[in-house]
DNA sequence: CCCAAATAGTTACACGGTCAAACTATCAAG
DNA sequence: CTTGATAGTTTGACCGTGTAACTATTTGGG
């Protein structure tokens, strides 16, 4: 009984996470469509902007890993985003082999315009939960994510 | 102080979910590579198998929506998976316009072979949390997912 | 009952995103 | 200094995808 109840609960949780991944994917497509971008281009731009909002600059190889492309395809993708005026390449000064990718302010504004209303709503949802529960969920998600990433690394 | 602490917590949670979506995406790519499939093909197959494991059969249009392709591209994709021997089309009897997609047992076995070890590990992680916390996280995730899907629907 | 509109899926074609391989540039270690 | 490793670029071929036109089926109204 307890085992079977746990299994059902686990499956519900994993299914909820899967549903979120699909929703995330769809929102990325929609954001990209608004800028006339292909799926992978949109995903890349979101990654670049997300990193930038946290004060980090992605290298090309970091970006390649996050969007699941080879170096060649990523270079090509960056060129397209650069040609569209959304980003620019910057050669790193400490290691001249490395390129970092920087998004323009106008496209950052577009990202916020698209996602900020959603974040407001999610804030409203989350504010109805007690802070210690949020912290526990955060911890659980971090552990789940780390477990998945470890497993993924082992399959390479 | 409380507002700023909440915002940081909210952002950590959203970042955790984003990390999960990326990990999920990467695992899908790896599963697909093991079967010689392209990214979208792998995603589609996982959706078909996931539904089937829950006793449901996806229609082509449901699949199209889940993987974010047009009807034409989805039909083409299904043809390729069918040609590879992974699935078959079944015309629905109650509405002859509708096709449902059924995966073969051998590919279902491959999915479990790939993902079951990960599910075991995730079980171990989750079993260290109290059942009422799991239920609360489940509820939180469901609400977050529903909010995202509602927002997404509004952007169409 | 009939017809028109709506719905679900198929087909064909052109475009362009991606991989793989070969390449250039740079760094690190011996 | 040389060699091997690392990061990114370029090129060409392949094939996945969107679009538009189409076929088949269902639904609703007159």
Coordinates of C-alpha atoms (C1' of nucleotides) in Angstrom, one line a residue:
Chain A
X1 CA 0.0 0.0 0.0
X2 CA 2.6 2.5 1.1
X3 CA 4.9 1.4 -1.7
X4 CA 2.2 1.6 -4.3
X5 CA 1.0 5.0 -3.0
X6 CA 4.5 6.3 -3.2
X7 CA 5.0 5.0 -6.7
X8 CA 1.8 6.7 -7.8
X9 CA 2.9 10.0 -6.2
X10 CA 6.4 9.7 -7.7
X11 CA 4.8 9.2 -11.2
X12 CA 2.6 12.2 -10.7
X13 CA 5.5 14.3 -9.8
X14 CA 7.6 13.2 -12.7
X15 CA 4.6 13.7 -15.0
X16 CA 4.2 17.2 -13.6
X17 CA 7.8 17.9 -14.5
X18 CA 7.4 16.5 -17.9
X19 CA 4.3 18.7 -18.5
X20 CA 6.4 21.7 -17.4
X21 CA 9.1 20.8 -19.9
X22 CA 6.5 20.7 -22.7
X23 CA 5.0 24.0 -21.6
X24 CA 8.5 25.5 -21.5
X25 CA 9.2 24.2 -25.0
X26 CA 5.9 25.6 -26.4
X27 CA 6.6 29.1 -24.8
X28 CA 10.0 29.1 -26.4
X29 CA 8.5 28.4 -29.8
X30 CA 6.0 31.2 -29.3
X31 CA 8.7 33.7 -28.3
X32 CA 10.7 32.7 -31.3
X33 CA 7.8 33.0 -33.7
X34 CA 7.2 36.6 -32.5
X35 CA 10.8 37.4 -33.6
X36 CA 10.6 35.3 -36.8
X37 CA 13.0 32.7 -35.4
X38 CA 13.2 29.0 -35.9
X39 CA 12.9 26.8 -32.8
X40 CA 16.5 26.2 -32.2
X41 CA 17.3 29.8 -32.7
X42 CA 14.7 30.8 -30.2
X43 CA 16.1 28.3 -27.6
X44 CA 19.6 29.7 -28.1
X45 CA 18.5 33.3 -27.8
X46 CA 16.6 32.4 -24.5
X47 CA 19.7 30.7 -23.2
X48 CA 21.9 33.7 -24.1
X49 CA 19.5 36.2 -22.6
X50 CA 18.9 34.1 -19.5
X51 CA 22.7 33.9 -18.8
X52 CA 23.1 37.6 -19.4
X53 CA 20.3 38.5 -17.0
X54 CA 22.3 36.6 -14.4
X55 CA 25.4 38.6 -15.3
X56 CA 27.1 35.8 -17.2
X57 CA 28.2 35.6 -20.8
X58 CA 27.9 32.2 -22.6
X59 CA 30.8 30.9 -24.6
X60 CA 29.9 29.3 -27.9
X61 CA 30.7 25.8 -26.6
X62 CA 28.5 26.3 -23.5
X63 CA 25.7 27.4 -25.8
X64 CA 26.2 24.4 -28.0
X65 CA 25.9 22.1 -25.1
X66 CA 22.7 23.8 -23.8
X67 CA 20.9 23.7 -27.1
X68 CA 22.3 20.3 -28.1
X69 CA 24.1 21.2 -31.4
X70 CA 27.5 20.5 -32.7
X71 CA 30.2 23.3 -32.8
X72 CA 29.6 23.8 -36.6
X73 CA 25.8 24.1 -36.3
X74 CA 26.2 26.5 -33.3
X75 CA 28.5 28.7 -35.2
X76 CA 26.1 28.9 -38.0
X77 CA 23.2 29.6 -35.7
X78 CA 25.2 32.4 -34.0
X79 CA 25.9 33.9 -37.4
X80 CA 22.2 33.9 -38.2
X81 CA 21.3 35.6 -34.9
X82 CA 24.1 38.1 -35.4
X83 CA 22.9 38.8 -38.9
X84 CA 19.4 39.4 -37.5
X85 CA 20.9 42.0 -35.2
X86 CA 20.0 40.1 -32.0
X87 CA 23.4 39.3 -30.7
X88 CA 27.1 39.8 -31.3
X89 CA 30.2 37.7 -30.9
X90 CA 33.0 38.9 -28.6
X91 CA 36.4 37.2 -28.7
X92 CA 37.6 36.6 -25.1
X93 CA 40.7 38.5 -24.1
X94 CA 42.2 35.9 -21.7
X95 CA 41.8 33.0 -24.2
X96 CA 41.7 34.1 -27.8
X97 CA 40.2 30.8 -28.9
X98 CA 37.0 31.5 -27.0
X99 CA 34.0 33.5 -28.2
X100 CA 31.3 34.8 -25.9
X101 CA 27.9 35.7 -27.1
X102 CA 26.2 38.9 -26.1
X103 CA 22.6 39.8 -26.8
X104 CA 21.4 43.3 -27.7
X105 CA 19.3 45.4 -25.3
X106 CA 16.4 45.5 -27.6
X107 CA 16.0 41.8 -27.8
X108 CA 16.4 41.6 -24.0
X109 CA 13.5 44.0 -23.8
X110 CA 11.5 41.7 -26.0
X111 CA 12.2 38.7 -23.8
X112 CA 11.0 40.6 -20.7
X113 CA 7.9 41.8 -22.6
X114 CA 7.0 38.3 -23.4
X115 CA 7.9 36.5 -20.2
X116 CA 7.4 39.1 -17.4
X117 CA 3.6 38.8 -17.4
X118 CA 4.0 35.1 -17.0
X119 CA 6.5 35.5 -14.2
X120 CA 4.0 37.8 -12.4
X121 CA 1.3 35.1 -12.6
X122 CA 3.7 32.5 -11.4
X123 CA 4.7 34.8 -8.5
X124 CA 1.0 35.1 -7.6
X125 CA 0.7 31.3 -7.6
X126 CA 3.9 30.8 -5.6
X127 CA 3.1 33.5 -3.0
X128 CA 0.2 31.4 -1.9
X129 CA 2.6 28.7 -0.6
X130 CA 4.5 29.1 2.7
X131 CA 8.2 30.1 2.3
X132 CA 9.5 26.9 4.0
X133 CA 7.5 24.8 1.5
X134 CA 9.0 26.8 -1.4
X135 CA 12.4 26.2 0.0
X136 CA 11.8 22.5 0.2
X137 CA 10.4 22.3 -3.3
X138 CA 13.4 24.2 -4.5
X139 CA 15.7 21.7 -2.8
X140 CA 13.7 18.7 -4.2
X141 CA 13.9 20.2 -7.7
X142 CA 17.6 20.8 -7.4
X143 CA 18.2 17.2 -6.3
X144 CA 16.0 15.8 -9.1
X145 CA 17.8 18.0 -11.7
X146 CA 21.2 17.0 -10.4
X147 CA 20.3 13.3 -10.5
X148 CA 19.1 13.7 -14.1
X149 CA 22.2 15.5 -15.2
X150 CA 24.5 12.9 -13.5
X151 CA 22.6 10.1 -15.3
X152 CA 22.8 12.0 -18.6
X153 CA 26.5 12.4 -18.2
X154 CA 26.9 8.7 -17.7
X155 CA 25.2 7.9 -21.0
X156 CA 27.7 9.9 -23.1
Chain B
X1 CA 13.2 42.3 2.7
X2 CA 10.3 39.7 2.6
X3 CA 9.5 40.8 -1.0
X4 CA 13.1 40.6 -2.1
X5 CA 13.6 37.2 -0.4
X6 CA 10.5 35.9 -2.1
X7 CA 11.6 37.2 -5.5
X8 CA 14.9 35.4 -5.1
X9 CA 13.2 32.2 -4.0
X10 CA 10.8 32.4 -6.9
X11 CA 13.7 32.9 -9.3
X12 CA 15.5 29.9 -7.9
X13 CA 12.4 27.7 -8.3
X14 CA 11.9 28.9 -11.9
X15 CA 15.6 28.4 -12.6
X16 CA 15.3 24.9 -11.2
X17 CA 12.4 24.1 -13.5
X18 CA 14.3 25.5 -16.4
X19 CA 17.3 23.3 -15.6
X20 CA 15.0 20.3 -15.5
X21 CA 13.6 21.2 -18.9
X22 CA 17.1 21.3 -20.3
X23 CA 18.0 18.0 -18.6
X24 CA 14.9 16.4 -20.0
X25 CA 15.7 17.7 -23.4
X26 CA 19.2 16.2 -23.3
X27 CA 18.0 12.8 -22.1
X28 CA 15.5 12.8 -25.0
X29 CA 18.4 13.5 -27.4
X30 CA 20.4 10.6 -25.9
X31 CA 17.5 8.2 -26.1
X32 CA 17.0 9.2 -29.7
X33 CA 20.7 8.8 -30.6
X34 CA 20.6 5.2 -29.2
X35 CA 17.9 4.4 -31.8
X36 CA 19.4 6.4 -34.6
X37 CA 16.7 9.0 -34.4
X38 CA 16.7 12.8 -35.0
X39 CA 15.7 15.0 -32.1
X40 CA 12.1 15.6 -33.1
X41 CA 11.6 12.0 -33.9
X42 CA 12.9 11.0 -30.5
X43 CA 10.6 13.5 -28.8
X44 CA 7.7 12.2 -30.7
X45 CA 8.5 8.6 -29.9
X46 CA 8.8 9.4 -26.2
X47 CA 5.4 11.1 -26.2
X48 CA 3.8 8.2 -28.0
X49 CA 5.3 5.7 -25.6
X50 CA 4.5 7.8 -22.5
X51 CA 0.8 8.0 -23.5
X52 CA 0.7 4.3 -24.3
X53 CA 2.2 3.5 -20.9
X54 CA -0.8 5.4 -19.4
X55 CA -3.2 3.3 -21.5
X56 CA -3.8 6.1 -24.0
X57 CA -3.3 6.3 -27.7
X58 CA -2.3 9.7 -29.2
X59 CA -4.0 11.0 -32.3
X60 CA -1.8 12.5 -34.9
X61 CA -3.0 16.0 -34.1
X62 CA -2.4 15.5 -30.3
X63 CA 1.1 14.4 -31.2
X64 CA 1.6 17.4 -33.5
X65 CA 0.7 19.7 -30.7
X66 CA 3.0 18.1 -28.2
X67 CA 6.0 18.2 -30.4
X68 CA 5.2 21.6 -31.9
X69 CA 5.0 20.5 -35.6
X70 CA 2.5 21.2 -38.3
X71 CA 0.1 18.5 -39.5
X72 CA 2.3 18.0 -42.7
X73 CA 5.5 17.6 -40.8
X74 CA 3.9 15.3 -38.2
X75 CA 2.6 13.1 -40.9
X76 CA 6.0 12.9 -42.5
X77 CA 7.6 12.2 -39.1
X78 CA 5.1 9.4 -38.3
X79 CA 5.8 7.9 -41.7
X80 CA 9.5 7.8 -40.9
X81 CA 9.0 6.2 -37.4
X82 CA 6.6 3.7 -39.1
X83 CA 9.2 2.9 -41.8
X84 CA 11.8 2.4 -39.0
X85 CA 9.4 -0.2 -37.5
X86 CA 8.9 1.7 -34.2
X87 CA 5.2 2.5 -34.6
X88 CA 2.1 2.0 -36.7
X89 CA -0.9 4.1 -37.7
X90 CA -4.4 3.0 -36.8
X91 CA -7.4 4.7 -38.3
X92 CA -10.0 5.3 -35.6
X93 CA -13.3 3.5 -35.9
X94 CA -15.6 6.0 -34.4
X95 CA -14.3 8.9 -36.5
X96 CA -12.6 7.8 -39.7
X97 CA -10.8 11.1 -40.1
X98 CA -8.7 10.4 -37.0
X99 CA -5.4 8.4 -36.9
X100 CA -4.0 7.1 -33.6
X101 CA -0.4 6.2 -33.2
X102 CA 0.7 2.9 -31.6
X103 CA 4.3 2.0 -30.6
X104 CA 5.7 -1.5 -30.9
X105 CA 6.6 -3.5 -27.9
X106 CA 10.2 -3.7 -28.7
X107 CA 10.7 0.1 -28.7
X108 CA 8.7 0.3 -25.5
X109 CA 11.2 -2.1 -24.0
X110 CA 14.0 0.2 -25.2
X111 CA 12.4 3.2 -23.5
X112 CA 12.2 1.4 -20.2
X113 CA 15.7 0.1 -20.6
X114 CA 16.9 3.7 -21.0
X115 CA 14.7 5.5 -18.4
X116 CA 14.0 2.9 -15.7
X117 CA 17.4 3.2 -14.0
X118 CA 16.9 6.9 -13.9
X119 CA 13.4 6.5 -12.4
X120 CA 14.9 4.2 -9.7
X121 CA 17.4 6.9 -8.8
X122 CA 14.7 9.6 -8.7
X123 CA 12.6 7.3 -6.5
X124 CA 15.5 7.0 -4.1
X125 CA 15.8 10.8 -4.1
X126 CA 12.1 11.4 -3.6
X127 CA 11.7 8.7 -0.9
X128 CA 13.8 10.8 1.4
X129 CA 11.1 13.5 1.5
X130 CA 7.9 13.2 3.6
X131 CA 4.8 12.1 1.7
X132 CA 2.9 15.3 2.5
X133 CA 5.7 17.4 1.1
X134 CA 5.7 15.4 -2.1
X135 CA 1.9 16.0 -2.3
X136 CA 2.5 19.7 -1.9
X137 CA 5.2 19.9 -4.4
X138 CA 3.0 17.9 -6.8
X139 CA 0.3 20.5 -6.3
X140 CA 2.6 23.4 -6.8
X141 CA 4.0 21.9 -10.0
X142 CA 0.5 21.3 -11.3
X143 CA -0.5 24.9 -10.7
X144 CA 2.7 26.2 -12.2
X145 CA 2.2 24.0 -15.3
X146 CA -1.4 25.0 -15.6
X147 CA -0.5 28.7 -15.4
X148 CA 2.1 28.3 -18.1
X149 CA -0.3 26.4 -20.3
X150 CA -3.0 29.1 -19.8
X151 CA -0.5 31.8 -20.7
X152 CA 0.7 29.9 -23.7
X153 CA -2.8 29.5 -25.0
X154 CA -3.4 33.2 -24.7
X155 CA -0.4 33.9 -27.0
X156 CA -1.8 32.0 -29.9
Chain C
dC1 C1' -32.1 14.4 -47.0
dC2 C1' -28.7 17.5 -49.1
dC3 C1' -25.1 20.8 -49.1
dA4 C1' -21.6 23.6 -47.2
dA5 C1' -18.4 24.3 -43.8
dA6 C1' -15.3 22.3 -40.6
dT7 C1' -12.0 18.9 -39.3
dA8 C1' -8.2 15.4 -39.8
dG9 C1' -4.7 13.8 -42.2
dT10 C1' -1.7 13.2 -46.8
dT11 C1' 1.2 14.7 -50.5
dA12 C1' 4.7 17.3 -53.0
dC13 C1' 8.1 20.7 -53.3
dA14 C1' 11.4 24.2 -52.0
dC15 C1' 14.1 26.0 -48.4
dG16 C1' 17.4 26.1 -45.1
dG17 C1' 19.2 24.0 -40.6
dT18 C1' 22.4 20.6 -39.2
dC19 C1' 26.1 17.1 -39.3
dA20 C1' 30.6 15.7 -40.5
dA21 C1' 35.0 16.7 -42.1
dA22 C1' 38.5 19.6 -43.0
dC23 C1' 40.4 23.7 -41.6
dT24 C1' 42.5 27.9 -38.9
dA25 C1' 43.9 30.0 -34.6
dT26 C1' 45.3 29.6 -29.9
dC27 C1' 46.8 27.6 -25.6
dA28 C1' 49.4 24.4 -22.5
dA29 C1' 52.8 21.2 -21.4
dG30 C1' 57.1 19.0 -21.9
Chain D
dC1 C1' 60.5 25.3 -29.5
dT2 C1' 57.3 21.5 -30.8
dT3 C1' 53.4 18.7 -30.3
dG4 C1' 48.9 17.7 -28.9
dA5 C1' 44.7 19.6 -27.2
dT6 C1' 41.1 23.0 -27.5
dA7 C1' 37.7 26.5 -29.6
dG8 C1' 35.6 28.0 -33.3
dT9 C1' 34.9 28.5 -38.7
dT10 C1' 33.9 27.0 -43.3
dT11 C1' 32.0 24.0 -46.8
dG12 C1' 29.0 20.8 -49.0
dA13 C1' 25.5 17.3 -48.8
dC14 C1' 21.5 15.5 -46.7
dC15 C1' 17.0 15.6 -45.1
dG16 C1' 13.5 17.6 -41.8
dT17 C1' 10.0 21.1 -42.0
dG18 C1' 6.5 24.6 -43.5
dT19 C1' 3.3 25.7 -46.9
dA20 C1' -0.2 24.9 -50.0
dA21 C1' -3.1 22.0 -52.3
dC22 C1' -5.5 18.1 -51.8
dT23 C1' -8.6 13.8 -50.2
dA24 C1' -11.6 11.9 -46.9
dT25 C1' -14.9 12.3 -43.2
dT26 C1' -18.0 14.5 -40.0
dT27 C1' -21.3 18.0 -38.5
dG28 C1' -24.9 21.2 -38.6
dG29 C1' -28.5 23.8 -40.7
dG30 C1' -32.1 24.4 -44.0

